[in-house]
Amino acid sequence: MGNIRYFITRLRVFARRRRLDEELVEEIALHVELRRQDLIARGTDPRDAAYEARRRFGNVTAIREESRAMWGFPSIETLAQDARYGLRLLRRSRAFTVFAVLSLGIGMGASAAVFSLADRILFEKLPVRNPDELVIFRWISGPVFPFDSLSGRSSQTDTETTSTSFSLEAFEAAREQGAAHADVIGFAEMDRVTIGTGPQAELATGQAVSGNYFDVLGVPPAAGRPLTDQDDSASAPAVAMLSYAAWQRRFGGSPDAIGRSLNINSIPATIVGVAPRGFRGTLQVGDAPVVFVPLAQQGRFERSDDYVNPNFWWVLLAARLKAGSTMDAAQATFSGILRRNVAANRPSLAAADLPRIRLEPGARGQVEARNGTREPLAIMSAVVAVVLLVACANIANLLLSRASARTREIAVRVAIGAPRQRIVRQLLTESIVVAFLAAAAGLVVATWLARGLLPALDELNEGLASDIALDGRAVAFTMAVALGSSLVFGLFPALRGTDPHPGAALREAGRGRFGQSRRMSANGVIVAAQIALSLLLVAAAGLLVGSVRNLERIDPGFDPASVLLFRVDPTLNGYEGERLRTLYTSLLERVRALPGVVSASASSHTLIASSAAISGMYLSGAGAGGNEAGSGASSGRPPLAWRLTVDDRFFQTMRIPLLKGRTFSPLEPPTGQPVAIVNETFARTFLDAQEPIGRRFRLSGRPGAPEIEVVGVVADARYASLHDEAPPTAYLSYLQHPPGAMTFEVRTAGDPLDLVSAVRSATSALEPNAPLFDVRTQSMQIRHSLRRESLFARLATMLGAIALLLSAIGVYGMMAASVTRRTAEIGIRVALGAERGTITWMVLRQSLNMVGAGLAVGIPAALWSTQIVESLLFGLTPSDPRVLASAAAVLATIATVAAYVPARRAAHVDPLVALRHE
């Protein structure tokens, strides 16, 4: 209580400090006047009495300072005074201020951008009630799959398989039998749906959720009602909830949207509610479902019975643990439930391969996409940290030079009684002012930078682009970076610039000479550190740029020029079987008839799009296990083959050469002998040196799987990625295999993008509810596949160039200051007959020593630090000697050029002018 009263008293005094100061001045003047009158009364000459009175009274300024220290909060007032004084100095040195704010602002803005991304992706919790109470279900089993098929993310090693996908039956069992431990919810991604309220539909994403989903999460609707258990039935009427963004975009936020009909994959569903603003479901970060539908109705909207198959695993599970339940007890209970369910549906599965449950924290939703961002975010953080350190080193060097230029001022202040710590605080406050101005500049561009960095995070790019914005945490982080940076670049110059021996400092300032060698040594160390740090960025930029060039020079095995790509998925609107083939055939005919089209084809996957279909490969006529000796894996698993379903003109359109046999016929019988065309790698890997034409294989180990006959061999073409060699690929005819969504390839005589409008019209005329998506050229697709590597290369190049510029300025600034201080010395040398070349070399040698020291430290550091970008490299190693040598040469050249200008100026000093210097 006493502390509070004391604080309030000081606060009141602080508010009246101006009035108190005026009263103090009047009181001091009264004391001095009374002493003066007393001295005159004693016979002192009136002219001397005033001086003697002030002398006997003491230092008026010091007394006022001591009195102010007892009024309120003197530290705050002093800090404000120092800040105002620092701002006045910065206004006078505008060039220094602009350079310092811009260079530091770049580093701080980039730091704030990376922090915003990391905060949004890695640390933000779901906007639900008590998110820390949520858990995510994951199963772990042996190497044998406990399912027939799985939709979702999984990973497998030689000893373990794990995933977060479960069957619908397993979810229902967990919810019912584990109710004593937790309230379990189920949900699943609907990767691609068409929605519309009229004849035209648009492509969207959705999420299927269990009836208790919104209730367990504690997420009230923004309008209408949430989905309930009554809705979550395959026989219940089709209903849906809209996302808040879709409600605003399609219906303007009108309450009349509730009760209206929305076509989802051409199936009418009644809108019953709207999810709250900011709620994006519980899927991977970056997912933004437009609609929420009942989990049990996903099969209805997808027109498939697979979703009720107990051996099709596709449902994600989460739960809110109940009071009194523990994580260990819940894991044991749910593991038993899952193992019983799997054993009942796959009785041939060994007990050792039955899965067990591991519960993981669920406050942030699914974690796989988040975990995939840790490496690129770490690389970004390292790069921007190096730039920030280079900027700090440069500002520290400039502050050291400014402190040297202010030697006389500081020495006079020390000589008349200013405490050293007071001057250090003043200089440090100036540094803090610079840092906070730079932080303000950095915050202006941080959001823009964050959105520019998103492509490096692959699948999160489109989903998060509109969500990235600076919030209070990002601003607080940036202010903390500013404070820390000011200490990094400001404290050392402040300590070195305040000589505790003012007499020696005044004598040195009066000479106008080079100055103390130790001070020059401090500048040299900082410049060498800049060189070393800059080398890290330049080397990383060289590696990344070289890697992207290596990827761009790869021959993909097909001709990507002048090819338009677009994708269509009529299966969402009920097309299947022969009806779907007829639609594709009609669409191909219409596209081929368009002016400017050279050739058009269709395939199940887009080339170089990081997606592929892979199956086990079984040779017909082999021994046990269905594979010939040497063609299977040592573990007994079948070797893998990549498959691509295409039409008869695919190889002509993509210009993949036919080497043997024939291509597909446009009249390939759908029910006849299945045929395939294989690439060279497939023939070489699985068919050995034998004649491949006529050989047969299967792409499934199930009994009765059809045998496929090889009718042709084509040249190798890269499939999913430029990073990987062409895999063993089997091309299948879409006339003989049930097609799904297809990519259309259109080779044109002119610009492929000029045909987009005509292609849209042709597609809409056939099926208005089958919109085009992923429209781009094949060349754009290849560049898109390299976006991560390209972005990091551009980022490192840009920041490396900034670091080079800062280092060049640091070298130039130091050498210019050195020449200025040594003007008299250089004049004497010239007067005594020193040649210009000797003077130039004397100055250059100093800079080359710093460069050499920086490279000596930077090269080993680069060899170690560039390991963090190893995953982004192709055709290069982190220790590539050519890249390191080139980076060192670039740095040495730029530093030498920066030092040559002041060295040349020193060589042309007029001895008479130099000797009169200062």
PDB file of N, CA and C in Angstrom, residues 191-235:
ATOM      1  N   ASP A 191     -11.559 -32.603 -51.615  1.00  0.00           N
ATOM      2  CA  ASP A 191     -10.513 -31.852 -52.305  1.00  0.00           C
ATOM      3  C   ASP A 191     -11.068 -30.973 -53.417  1.00  0.00           C
ATOM      4  N   ARG A 192     -12.074 -31.431 -54.120  1.00  0.00           N
ATOM      5  CA  ARG A 192     -12.577 -30.669 -55.252  1.00  0.00           C
ATOM      6  C   ARG A 192     -14.067 -30.937 -55.413  1.00  0.00           C
ATOM      7  N   VAL A 193     -14.862 -29.886 -55.293  1.00  0.00           N
ATOM      8  CA  VAL A 193     -16.297 -29.991 -55.521  1.00  0.00           C
ATOM      9  C   VAL A 193     -16.714 -28.834 -56.413  1.00  0.00           C
ATOM     10  N   THR A 194     -17.853 -29.007 -57.083  1.00  0.00           N
ATOM     11  CA  THR A 194     -18.434 -27.886 -57.821  1.00  0.00           C
ATOM     12  C   THR A 194     -19.651 -27.409 -57.050  1.00  0.00           C
ATOM     13  N   ILE A 195     -19.798 -26.100 -56.912  1.00  0.00           N
ATOM     14  CA  ILE A 195     -20.948 -25.539 -56.225  1.00  0.00           C
ATOM     15  C   ILE A 195     -21.566 -24.476 -57.110  1.00  0.00           C
ATOM     16  N   GLY A 196     -22.858 -24.290 -56.975  1.00  0.00           N
ATOM     17  CA  GLY A 196     -23.545 -23.271 -57.754  1.00  0.00           C
ATOM     18  C   GLY A 196     -24.999 -23.204 -57.366  1.00  0.00           C
ATOM     19  N   THR A 197     -25.619 -22.076 -57.644  1.00  0.00           N
ATOM     20  CA  THR A 197     -27.047 -21.904 -57.391  1.00  0.00           C
ATOM     21  C   THR A 197     -27.822 -21.778 -58.693  1.00  0.00           C
ATOM     22  N   GLY A 198     -27.124 -21.899 -59.830  1.00  0.00           N
ATOM     23  CA  GLY A 198     -27.764 -21.781 -61.130  1.00  0.00           C
ATOM     24  C   GLY A 198     -27.158 -22.764 -62.100  1.00  0.00           C
ATOM     25  N   PRO A 199     -27.242 -22.458 -63.399  1.00  0.00           N
ATOM     26  CA  PRO A 199     -26.714 -23.384 -64.413  1.00  0.00           C
ATOM     27  C   PRO A 199     -25.204 -23.450 -64.430  1.00  0.00           C
ATOM     28  N   GLN A 200     -24.528 -22.396 -63.974  1.00  0.00           N
ATOM     29  CA  GLN A 200     -23.063 -22.381 -63.972  1.00  0.00           C
ATOM     30  C   GLN A 200     -22.545 -22.759 -62.590  1.00  0.00           C
ATOM     31  N   ALA A 201     -21.507 -23.573 -62.559  1.00  0.00           N
ATOM     32  CA  ALA A 201     -20.913 -24.002 -61.290  1.00  0.00           C
ATOM     33  C   ALA A 201     -19.474 -23.511 -61.217  1.00  0.00           C
ATOM     34  N   GLU A 202     -18.981 -23.396 -60.002  1.00  0.00           N
ATOM     35  CA  GLU A 202     -17.586 -23.018 -59.800  1.00  0.00           C
ATOM     36  C   GLU A 202     -16.902 -24.073 -58.956  1.00  0.00           C
ATOM     37  N   LEU A 203     -15.594 -24.173 -59.125  1.00  0.00           N
ATOM     38  CA  LEU A 203     -14.816 -25.162 -58.408  1.00  0.00           C
ATOM     39  C   LEU A 203     -14.528 -24.659 -56.996  1.00  0.00           C
ATOM     40  N   ALA A 204     -14.619 -25.542 -56.015  1.00  0.00           N
ATOM     41  CA  ALA A 204     -14.402 -25.146 -54.626  1.00  0.00           C
ATOM     42  C   ALA A 204     -13.850 -26.332 -53.849  1.00  0.00           C
ATOM     43  N   THR A 205     -13.591 -26.109 -52.576  1.00  0.00           N
ATOM     44  CA  THR A 205     -13.169 -27.180 -51.682  1.00  0.00           C
ATOM     45  C   THR A 205     -14.186 -27.294 -50.557  1.00  0.00           C
ATOM     46  N   GLY A 206     -14.259 -28.475 -49.970  1.00  0.00           N
ATOM     47  CA  GLY A 206     -15.219 -28.686 -48.902  1.00  0.00           C
ATOM     48  C   GLY A 206     -14.651 -29.558 -47.806  1.00  0.00           C
ATOM     49  N   GLN A 207     -15.418 -29.682 -46.741  1.00  0.00           N
ATOM     50  CA  GLN A 207     -15.025 -30.542 -45.627  1.00  0.00           C
ATOM     51  C   GLN A 207     -16.259 -31.286 -45.150  1.00  0.00           C
ATOM     52  N   ALA A 208     -16.150 -32.604 -45.079  1.00  0.00           N
ATOM     53  CA  ALA A 208     -17.216 -33.430 -44.523  1.00  0.00           C
ATOM     54  C   ALA A 208     -16.960 -33.593 -43.029  1.00  0.00           C
ATOM     55  N   VAL A 209     -17.994 -33.369 -42.215  1.00  0.00           N
ATOM     56  CA  VAL A 209     -17.811 -33.390 -40.758  1.00  0.00           C
ATOM     57  C   VAL A 209     -18.912 -34.210 -40.111  1.00  0.00           C
ATOM     58  N   SER A 210     -18.592 -34.771 -38.961  1.00  0.00           N
ATOM     59  CA  SER A 210     -19.579 -35.553 -38.229  1.00  0.00           C
ATOM     60  C   SER A 210     -20.627 -34.639 -37.602  1.00  0.00           C
ATOM     61  N   GLY A 211     -21.750 -35.211 -37.203  1.00  0.00           N
ATOM     62  CA  GLY A 211     -22.846 -34.408 -36.680  1.00  0.00           C
ATOM     63  C   GLY A 211     -22.534 -33.687 -35.393  1.00  0.00           C
ATOM     64  N   ASN A 212     -21.583 -34.205 -34.620  1.00  0.00           N
ATOM     65  CA  ASN A 212     -21.218 -33.547 -33.350  1.00  0.00           C
ATOM     66  C   ASN A 212     -20.031 -32.600 -33.499  1.00  0.00           C
ATOM     67  N   TYR A 213     -19.582 -32.354 -34.713  1.00  0.00           N
ATOM     68  CA  TYR A 213     -18.349 -31.604 -34.980  1.00  0.00           C
ATOM     69  C   TYR A 213     -18.382 -30.201 -34.377  1.00  0.00           C
ATOM     70  N   PHE A 214     -19.372 -29.423 -34.748  1.00  0.00           N
ATOM     71  CA  PHE A 214     -19.420 -28.035 -34.291  1.00  0.00           C
ATOM     72  C   PHE A 214     -19.739 -27.947 -32.793  1.00  0.00           C
ATOM     73  N   ASP A 215     -20.537 -28.894 -32.303  1.00  0.00           N
ATOM     74  CA  ASP A 215     -20.875 -28.878 -30.882  1.00  0.00           C
ATOM     75  C   ASP A 215     -19.651 -29.182 -30.023  1.00  0.00           C
ATOM     76  N   VAL A 216     -18.882 -30.213 -30.370  1.00  0.00           N
ATOM     77  CA  VAL A 216     -17.697 -30.584 -29.581  1.00  0.00           C
ATOM     78  C   VAL A 216     -16.631 -29.487 -29.646  1.00  0.00           C
ATOM     79  N   LEU A 217     -16.467 -28.890 -30.817  1.00  0.00           N
ATOM     80  CA  LEU A 217     -15.466 -27.822 -30.941  1.00  0.00           C
ATOM     81  C   LEU A 217     -15.908 -26.539 -30.251  1.00  0.00           C
ATOM     82  N   GLY A 218     -17.187 -26.389 -30.011  1.00  0.00           N
ATOM     83  CA  GLY A 218     -17.671 -25.153 -29.398  1.00  0.00           C
ATOM     84  C   GLY A 218     -17.622 -23.985 -30.360  1.00  0.00           C
ATOM     85  N   VAL A 219     -18.066 -24.227 -31.598  1.00  0.00           N
ATOM     86  CA  VAL A 219     -18.040 -23.198 -32.644  1.00  0.00           C
ATOM     87  C   VAL A 219     -19.478 -22.855 -33.012  1.00  0.00           C
ATOM     88  N   PRO A 220     -20.022 -21.735 -32.517  1.00  0.00           N
ATOM     89  CA  PRO A 220     -21.404 -21.368 -32.853  1.00  0.00           C
ATOM     90  C   PRO A 220     -21.497 -20.818 -34.267  1.00  0.00           C
ATOM     91  N   PRO A 221     -22.589 -21.049 -34.957  1.00  0.00           N
ATOM     92  CA  PRO A 221     -22.720 -20.546 -36.330  1.00  0.00           C
ATOM     93  C   PRO A 221     -22.901 -19.032 -36.352  1.00  0.00           C
ATOM     94  N   ALA A 222     -22.483 -18.419 -37.454  1.00  0.00           N
ATOM     95  CA  ALA A 222     -22.700 -16.983 -37.633  1.00  0.00           C
ATOM     96  C   ALA A 222     -24.129 -16.704 -38.043  1.00  0.00           C
ATOM     97  N   ALA A 223     -24.772 -17.679 -38.651  1.00  0.00           N
ATOM     98  CA  ALA A 223     -26.170 -17.553 -39.049  1.00  0.00           C
ATOM     99  C   ALA A 223     -26.735 -18.962 -39.174  1.00  0.00           C
ATOM    100  N   GLY A 224     -28.024 -19.116 -38.958  1.00  0.00           N
ATOM    101  CA  GLY A 224     -28.641 -20.421 -39.068  1.00  0.00           C
ATOM    102  C   GLY A 224     -28.250 -21.341 -37.929  1.00  0.00           C
ATOM    103  N   ARG A 225     -28.126 -22.607 -38.247  1.00  0.00           N
ATOM    104  CA  ARG A 225     -27.782 -23.617 -37.243  1.00  0.00           C
ATOM    105  C   ARG A 225     -26.612 -24.458 -37.716  1.00  0.00           C
ATOM    106  N   PRO A 226     -25.922 -25.146 -36.806  1.00  0.00           N
ATOM    107  CA  PRO A 226     -24.841 -26.040 -37.237  1.00  0.00           C
ATOM    108  C   PRO A 226     -25.387 -27.368 -37.722  1.00  0.00           C
ATOM    109  N   LEU A 227     -24.516 -28.172 -38.319  1.00  0.00           N
ATOM    110  CA  LEU A 227     -24.869 -29.543 -38.667  1.00  0.00           C
ATOM    111  C   LEU A 227     -25.017 -30.346 -37.387  1.00  0.00           C
ATOM    112  N   THR A 228     -25.945 -31.291 -37.376  1.00  0.00           N
ATOM    113  CA  THR A 228     -26.226 -32.084 -36.182  1.00  0.00           C
ATOM    114  C   THR A 228     -26.176 -33.567 -36.508  1.00  0.00           C
ATOM    115  N   ASP A 229     -26.342 -34.390 -35.473  1.00  0.00           N
ATOM    116  CA  ASP A 229     -26.343 -35.844 -35.663  1.00  0.00           C
ATOM    117  C   ASP A 229     -27.506 -36.289 -36.542  1.00  0.00           C
ATOM    118  N   GLN A 230     -28.624 -35.536 -36.522  1.00  0.00           N
ATOM    119  CA  GLN A 230     -29.762 -35.894 -37.384  1.00  0.00           C
ATOM    120  C   GLN A 230     -29.418 -35.717 -38.863  1.00  0.00           C
ATOM    121  N   ASP A 231     -28.528 -34.761 -39.156  1.00  0.00           N
ATOM    122  CA  ASP A 231     -28.094 -34.564 -40.542  1.00  0.00           C
ATOM    123  C   ASP A 231     -27.092 -35.619 -40.990  1.00  0.00           C
ATOM    124  N   ASP A 232     -26.349 -36.184 -40.014  1.00  0.00           N
ATOM    125  CA  ASP A 232     -25.228 -37.065 -40.347  1.00  0.00           C
ATOM    126  C   ASP A 232     -25.695 -38.498 -40.564  1.00  0.00           C
ATOM    127  N   SER A 233     -26.470 -38.670 -41.614  1.00  0.00           N
ATOM    128  CA  SER A 233     -26.982 -39.988 -41.975  1.00  0.00           C
ATOM    129  C   SER A 233     -27.071 -40.055 -43.489  1.00  0.00           C
ATOM    130  N   ALA A 234     -26.743 -41.224 -44.035  1.00  0.00           N
ATOM    131  CA  ALA A 234     -26.767 -41.370 -45.489  1.00  0.00           C
ATOM    132  C   ALA A 234     -28.174 -41.208 -46.048  1.00  0.00           C
ATOM    133  N   SER A 235     -29.195 -41.439 -45.222  1.00  0.00           N
ATOM    134  CA  SER A 235     -30.585 -41.334 -45.703  1.00  0.00           C
ATOM    135  C   SER A 235     -31.218 -39.992 -45.392  1.00  0.00           C
TER     136      SER A 235
END
